Coordinates of C-alpha atoms in Angstrom, one line a residue:
L1 CA 0.0 0.0 0.0
K2 CA 1.2 3.4 -0.8
H3 CA 0.5 6.3 1.5
S4 CA 0.6 9.9 0.5
C5 CA 1.7 12.5 2.9
Q6 CA 1.2 16.2 2.4
L7 CA 3.1 18.7 4.5
L8 CA 1.2 21.9 5.4
P9 CA 3.0 25.2 6.0
A10 CA 3.4 26.2 9.6
P11 CA 1.3 29.1 10.8
A12 CA 3.0 32.4 11.5
G13 CA 3.8 33.2 15.0
P14 CA 3.6 30.9 18.0
F15 CA 1.4 27.8 18.0
P16 CA -2.0 28.3 19.6
S17 CA -1.2 25.9 22.4
C18 CA 1.7 28.1 23.3
R19 CA -0.1 31.5 23.3
R20 CA -0.1 33.4 26.6
R21 CA -3.5 33.6 28.3
P22 CA -4.4 36.3 30.8
M23 CA -4.5 35.2 34.4
A24 CA -7.9 35.2 36.1
G25 CA -6.6 37.2 39.1
Q26 CA -4.8 39.8 37.0
F27 CA -5.3 43.5 38.2
S28 CA -6.0 46.4 36.0
E29 CA -3.4 49.1 35.4
G30 CA -5.4 51.6 37.5
W31 CA -5.5 49.6 40.7
S32 CA -4.2 51.6 43.6
G33 CA -2.9 48.6 45.5
T34 CA -5.4 49.1 48.4
P35 CA -6.9 45.9 49.6
M36 CA -10.6 45.3 48.9
W37 CA -11.4 45.1 52.6
Q38 CA -9.9 48.5 53.1
L39 CA -11.9 50.0 50.2
Q40 CA -15.1 48.5 51.8
Q41 CA -14.3 50.1 55.1
D42 CA -13.6 53.5 53.5
R43 CA -16.9 53.3 51.7
A44 CA -18.8 52.4 54.8
E45 CA -17.2 55.2 56.7
Q46 CA -18.1 57.7 54.0
Q47 CA -21.7 56.5 54.1
R48 CA -21.8 56.9 57.9
K49 CA -20.4 60.4 57.5
E50 CA -23.0 61.4 55.0
Q51 CA -25.7 60.0 57.3
R52 CA -24.4 62.0 60.2
E53 CA -24.4 65.1 58.1
K54 CA -28.0 64.4 57.0
E55 CA -29.1 63.8 60.6
A56 CA -27.6 67.1 61.6
Q57 CA -29.9 68.8 59.1
A58 CA -33.0 67.6 61.0
G59 CA -34.1 68.7 64.4
H60 CA -35.5 72.2 65.1
V61 CA -34.7 75.8 64.2
L62 CA -36.0 79.1 65.8
S63 CA -36.1 82.3 63.9
I64 CA -37.7 85.7 64.4
E65 CA -39.3 87.2 61.2
P66 CA -40.6 90.7 60.7
E67 CA -44.1 91.2 59.4
G68 CA -44.5 94.8 58.3
E69 CA -44.4 96.8 61.5
A70 CA -44.6 93.7 63.8
F71 CA -42.7 90.5 64.5
R72 CA -43.4 86.8 64.7
S73 CA -41.5 83.8 66.0
V74 CA -41.3 80.8 63.6
F75 CA -40.3 77.4 64.9
F76 CA -39.3 74.7 62.3
L77 CA -39.3 71.0 63.2
S78 CA -37.8 68.3 61.0
R79 CA -37.3 64.6 61.1
L80 CA -35.9 61.9 58.9
V81 CA -38.3 59.3 57.5
D82 CA -36.9 56.7 55.1
G83 CA -34.0 59.0 54.2
S84 CA -36.2 62.0 53.4
F85 CA -36.9 65.1 55.5
V86 CA -40.4 65.8 56.8
D87 CA -40.6 69.5 57.7
S88 CA -43.3 71.3 59.7
K89 CA -43.6 74.8 60.9
V90 CA -45.3 76.5 63.8
R91 CA -45.8 80.3 63.7
G92 CA -46.2 82.2 66.9
P93 CA -48.6 85.1 67.5
R94 CA -48.0 88.4 65.9
R95 CA -46.2 90.8 68.3
L96 CA -45.6 94.6 68.1
A97 CA -42.2 94.3 69.8
R98 CA -39.4 91.9 68.8
A99 CA -38.7 91.0 72.4
E100 CA -42.2 89.6 72.7
A101 CA -41.7 87.4 69.6
V102 CA -38.3 86.3 71.0
K103 CA -40.0 85.3 74.3
D104 CA -42.6 83.3 72.3
G105 CA -39.9 81.5 70.4
L106 CA -37.9 80.6 73.5
E107 CA -41.0 79.2 75.0
L108 CA -41.6 77.0 71.9
R109 CA -38.0 75.8 71.9
A110 CA -38.1 74.9 75.6
C111 CA -41.4 73.0 75.1
C112 CA -39.9 71.1 72.2
R113 CA -36.9 69.9 74.2
T114 CA -38.9 68.6 77.1
V115 CA -40.9 66.0 75.2
P116 CA -40.0 62.9 73.2
E117 CA -39.3 63.3 69.5
G118 CA -42.5 61.7 68.4
E119 CA -44.6 64.1 70.5
R120 CA -42.7 67.4 69.7
E121 CA -44.9 68.8 67.0
A122 CA -48.2 68.3 68.9
A123 CA -46.7 69.7 72.1
V124 CA -45.3 72.8 70.3
R125 CA -48.6 73.5 68.5
K126 CA -50.4 73.2 71.8
R127 CA -48.0 75.7 73.4
C128 CA -48.4 78.0 70.5
R129 CA -52.2 78.1 71.0
E130 CA -51.7 79.0 74.6
L131 CA -49.4 81.9 73.6
Q132 CA -52.1 83.4 71.5
A133 CA -53.8 84.8 74.6
K134 CA -50.6 85.4 76.5
R135 CA -49.6 89.0 77.3
W136 CA -46.0 89.3 78.5
Q137 CA -45.0 91.7 81.3
P138 CA -42.0 93.9 80.8
G139 CA -40.0 92.0 83.4
E140 CA -40.5 88.7 81.6
L141 CA -39.1 89.9 78.3
P142 CA -35.5 89.3 77.1
A143 CA -33.4 92.1 75.6
E144 CA -34.7 93.5 72.3
D145 CA -31.5 92.4 70.4
T146 CA -31.4 88.9 71.8
V147 CA -29.8 86.4 69.4
V148 CA -31.9 83.2 69.0
E149 CA -29.6 81.3 66.6
E150 CA -27.7 78.4 68.0
A151 CA -24.7 76.7 66.5
S152 CA -26.4 73.3 66.5
E153 CA -29.2 74.6 64.3
E154 CA -26.9 75.9 61.6
P155 CA -26.9 72.7 59.3
M156 CA -30.7 72.7 59.3
R157 CA -30.9 76.4 58.9
Q158 CA -28.6 76.2 55.8
R159 CA -30.8 73.5 54.3
L160 CA -34.0 75.4 54.8
A161 CA -32.5 78.6 53.3
A162 CA -31.5 76.8 50.1
K163 CA -35.1 76.2 49.0
P164 CA -37.7 78.8 48.1
R165 CA -40.4 79.6 50.6
G166 CA -44.0 78.7 49.9
T167 CA -45.6 77.2 46.8
G168 CA -45.8 78.0 43.2
W169 CA -42.1 77.9 42.4
Q170 CA -40.7 76.3 39.2
R171 CA -37.0 75.6 38.4
V172 CA -35.8 77.4 35.3
G173 CA -34.6 74.5 33.0
D174 CA -31.6 72.7 34.6
K175 CA -30.4 75.9 36.2
D176 CA -30.2 76.4 40.0
F177 CA -32.7 79.3 39.7
F178 CA -36.5 79.4 40.4
K179 CA -39.3 81.6 39.1
H180 CA -42.7 82.0 40.6
L181 CA -45.7 80.9 38.5
H182 CA -48.1 83.6 39.6
A183 CA -46.0 86.6 40.7
P184 CA -43.0 88.5 39.1
M185 CA -40.6 87.0 41.5
A186 CA -37.5 84.7 41.4
F187 CA -35.3 82.9 43.9
D188 CA -31.5 82.5 43.7
P189 CA -30.6 79.5 46.0
K190 CA -26.8 80.2 45.7
K191 CA -27.1 83.7 47.1
R192 CA -30.2 82.8 49.1
R193 CA -32.1 85.9 48.1
Y194 CA -35.5 86.7 46.5
L195 CA -35.8 88.9 43.5
I196 CA -38.7 90.9 42.0
L197 CA -38.9 91.7 38.3
D198 CA -39.3 95.3 37.2
E199 CA -41.4 94.9 34.0
A200 CA -40.4 98.3 32.8
T201 CA -36.7 97.6 32.7
N202 CA -36.9 93.8 32.7
T203 CA -34.4 93.6 35.5
Y204 CA -34.4 91.9 38.9
S205 CA -33.9 93.6 42.3
E206 CA -33.8 92.1 45.7
C207 CA -37.0 92.0 47.7
A208 CA -38.6 90.5 50.8
P209 CA -39.4 86.7 50.9
P210 CA -42.9 85.5 50.1
H211 CA -45.4 85.6 53.0
E212 CA -46.4 82.3 54.5
P213 CA -50.1 82.5 55.7
V214 CA -51.1 82.3 59.3
E215 CA -54.4 80.7 60.3
N216 CA -56.0 82.9 63.0
P217 CA -58.6 81.5 65.4
L218 CA -61.3 83.9 64.1
A219 CA -64.7 83.5 62.5
V220 CA -65.9 86.0 59.9
S221 CA -69.6 86.4 59.1
A222 CA -70.8 88.7 56.3
S223 CA -74.3 89.4 55.0
A224 CA -76.2 92.3 53.5
S225 CA -79.7 93.6 54.3
L226 CA -81.6 96.4 52.5
V227 CA -84.5 98.0 54.2
G228 CA -87.0 100.2 52.4
R229 CA -90.4 101.8 53.2
S230 CA -92.0 99.5 50.7
D231 CA -91.3 96.6 48.4
E232 CA -90.8 99.0 45.5
D233 CA -87.8 100.5 47.3
L234 CA -86.0 97.1 47.2
L235 CA -86.2 97.2 43.4
D236 CA -85.3 100.8 43.0
P237 CA -82.5 101.3 40.4
Q238 CA -80.9 103.8 42.8
R239 CA -80.8 101.3 45.7
P240 CA -77.4 100.6 47.3
R241 CA -75.4 97.7 46.1
T242 CA -73.2 95.3 48.2
L243 CA -70.3 93.0 47.4
L244 CA -69.5 90.0 49.6
L245 CA -66.3 88.1 49.2
K246 CA -66.5 85.8 52.2
E247 CA -63.4 83.7 51.2
L248 CA -60.9 85.6 49.2
V249 CA -58.6 82.6 48.7
K250 CA -61.3 80.5 47.0
T251 CA -62.6 83.4 45.0
G252 CA -59.1 84.3 43.8
A253 CA -58.5 80.7 42.8
A254 CA -61.7 80.5 40.8
M255 CA -60.8 83.7 38.9
K256 CA -57.2 82.6 38.2
H257 CA -55.7 85.0 40.8
P258 CA -54.1 82.8 43.5
L259 CA -54.2 84.3 47.0
F260 CA -52.7 81.3 48.9
F261 CA -50.3 83.6 50.8
L262 CA -53.0 85.7 52.6
D263 CA -53.5 85.3 56.3
Q264 CA -56.7 83.5 57.2
P265 CA -59.5 84.4 57.5
A266 CA -59.4 86.7 54.4
A267 CA -62.6 88.4 53.3
C268 CA -63.9 91.6 51.8
F269 CA -67.2 93.5 52.1
A270 CA -68.1 96.6 50.1
L271 CA -71.1 98.9 50.1
F272 CA -71.9 101.2 47.2
D273 CA -74.5 104.0 47.5
G274 CA -75.5 105.9 44.3
V275 CA -75.6 109.7 43.9
R276 CA -77.9 111.2 41.3
G277 CA -78.8 107.8 39.8
G278 CA -78.0 104.1 39.9
A279 CA -75.8 103.5 36.9
A280 CA -72.6 104.6 38.6
V281 CA -73.2 102.4 41.6
E282 CA -74.0 99.5 39.5
W283 CA -70.8 99.9 37.5
C284 CA -68.6 100.3 40.5
S285 CA -70.1 97.2 42.3
K286 CA -69.3 95.1 39.2
H287 CA -65.8 96.2 38.7
F288 CA -64.4 96.6 42.2
H289 CA -63.3 92.9 42.6
T290 CA -61.7 92.9 39.1
K291 CA -59.2 95.4 40.5
L292 CA -58.8 94.0 44.0
L293 CA -58.0 90.4 43.1
P294 CA -55.2 91.0 40.5
R295 CA -53.5 93.6 42.8
L296 CA -53.6 91.2 45.7
S297 CA -52.2 88.2 43.8
A298 CA -49.4 90.2 42.3
H299 CA -47.9 90.9 45.7
I300 CA -47.1 87.6 47.5
T301 CA -44.9 89.2 50.2
Y302 CA -46.4 90.4 53.4
W303 CA -49.1 93.0 53.1
S304 CA -48.2 95.7 55.6
D305 CA -50.7 98.2 56.9
A306 CA -49.2 100.9 54.7
A307 CA -49.4 98.6 51.7
V308 CA -53.1 97.8 52.4
K309 CA -53.9 101.5 52.7
E310 CA -52.2 102.2 49.4
L311 CA -54.0 99.2 47.8
L312 CA -57.5 100.4 48.7
T313 CA -56.7 104.0 47.9
S314 CA -55.4 103.1 44.4
I315 CA -58.5 101.0 43.6
L316 CA -60.9 103.8 44.6
E317 CA -58.9 106.3 42.6
E318 CA -58.9 104.1 39.5
L319 CA -62.6 103.5 39.8
D320 CA -63.2 107.2 40.1
A321 CA -61.1 107.9 37.0
Q322 CA -62.7 105.2 34.9
L323 CA -66.2 106.1 36.0
L324 CA -65.9 109.5 34.4
Q325 CA -65.3 107.8 31.1
Q326 CA -68.5 105.8 31.1
P327 CA -71.2 107.2 28.8
G328 CA -74.1 106.6 31.2
C329 CA -72.3 107.3 34.4
C330 CA -70.3 110.5 34.0
W331 CA -73.1 112.7 35.6
E332 CA -73.5 110.4 38.5
G333 CA -71.5 109.4 41.5
A334 CA -71.1 106.8 44.2
S335 CA -70.2 106.6 47.9
V336 CA -68.2 103.6 48.9
A337 CA -67.3 101.8 52.1
V338 CA -64.9 98.8 52.0
A339 CA -63.9 96.5 54.8
L340 CA -60.9 94.1 54.1
A341 CA -60.1 91.4 56.6
L342 CA -56.6 89.9 56.5
G343 CA -56.0 87.5 59.3
G344 CA -56.2 89.4 62.6
R345 CA -56.4 92.8 60.9
L346 CA -59.3 94.8 59.5
A347 CA -58.8 97.7 57.1
V348 CA -61.7 100.0 56.4
A349 CA -61.8 102.6 53.6
T350 CA -64.6 105.0 52.8
L351 CA -65.3 107.5 50.1
G352 CA -68.1 110.0 49.9
A353 CA -71.0 109.8 52.4
A354 CA -70.6 106.1 53.2
R355 CA -69.5 105.2 56.8
A356 CA -68.7 102.1 58.8
L357 CA -69.7 101.5 62.3
L358 CA -67.4 99.6 64.7
L359 CA -69.1 97.8 67.6
P360 CA -66.5 96.4 70.0
P361 CA -67.5 94.2 72.9
D362 CA -67.2 97.1 75.4
G363 CA -70.2 98.8 73.7
L364 CA -68.2 102.0 72.8
R365 CA -69.3 102.5 69.2
Q366 CA -67.0 104.2 66.8
V367 CA -67.8 105.6 63.4
L368 CA -65.1 104.9 60.8
G369 CA -64.6 107.1 57.8
E370 CA -65.5 110.5 59.3
P371 CA -63.2 113.4 58.2

């Protein structure tokens, strides 16, 4: 038998069986040489450090905030729940002197520190209700310039200052900048300041922070009654008109003018009495609220007494100017009385012959609106 044998050329390079294979335990070129157990310990220590820093941002913070010509203590409470902060706020009574607000705040802080963590918010709110009726004596008050900030509160204070106050804020794209949806305001968290937009120049300038509403333990009742000599008087075109806005916040929301920042209760009552006819009083009664609501919603900071006075004055002046331009009303006039309730304050404005009568519990009647 003959066998044929064919020789094949040898492959270039080393034979496959002789090629070098990487070792299973080979390290990458970027390995620092630190053992894995050490890396795990460092990672665990970093996590514990971050947890301690986060826990330091919870607790309680006391601050004294001005409200127009007055002051109010604000006590913040915070706790960690599943890694997230749950914040709550308790606002003390409105005080004319800063020392009184400081005393309120110190009372709330002392109350918070004497009860277990789970009972703190309920205890602080109860103490706050008690302070509503408290009148401090001069000997009980601290110094007017008393500092209420404590070093232990600083981490939480820094966290709270980095987010805008109230609702209605929207982040501008991916920037660290917020704009308000209903007011010409913005918030810069880096500099921790609030800005207001000047529409004439399209520039921002620093302003006061938005007002956070306070619920006052008050009840407001509003109604209207018209008395005439006969039934025909009740249908007289020259009869007085009334405007009742019992819940300004709900009315503003329905008319696309959010008023969530107003102290509660918030209500408005207006009386219009015609002069030389009924067309003018009819027009004024239908247009008063269209000027009140937009002006209120455009100013989400605290409405000081001076600002409320300017608000009502400007509305009455604008009504008077526009009334002269109405074809059927230019020869007529109207007397107006307005009562605006904002929390624990009541502002009364009168124009013409209309008057308001104040009936306090002591029986000493007072006529409002007399020259």
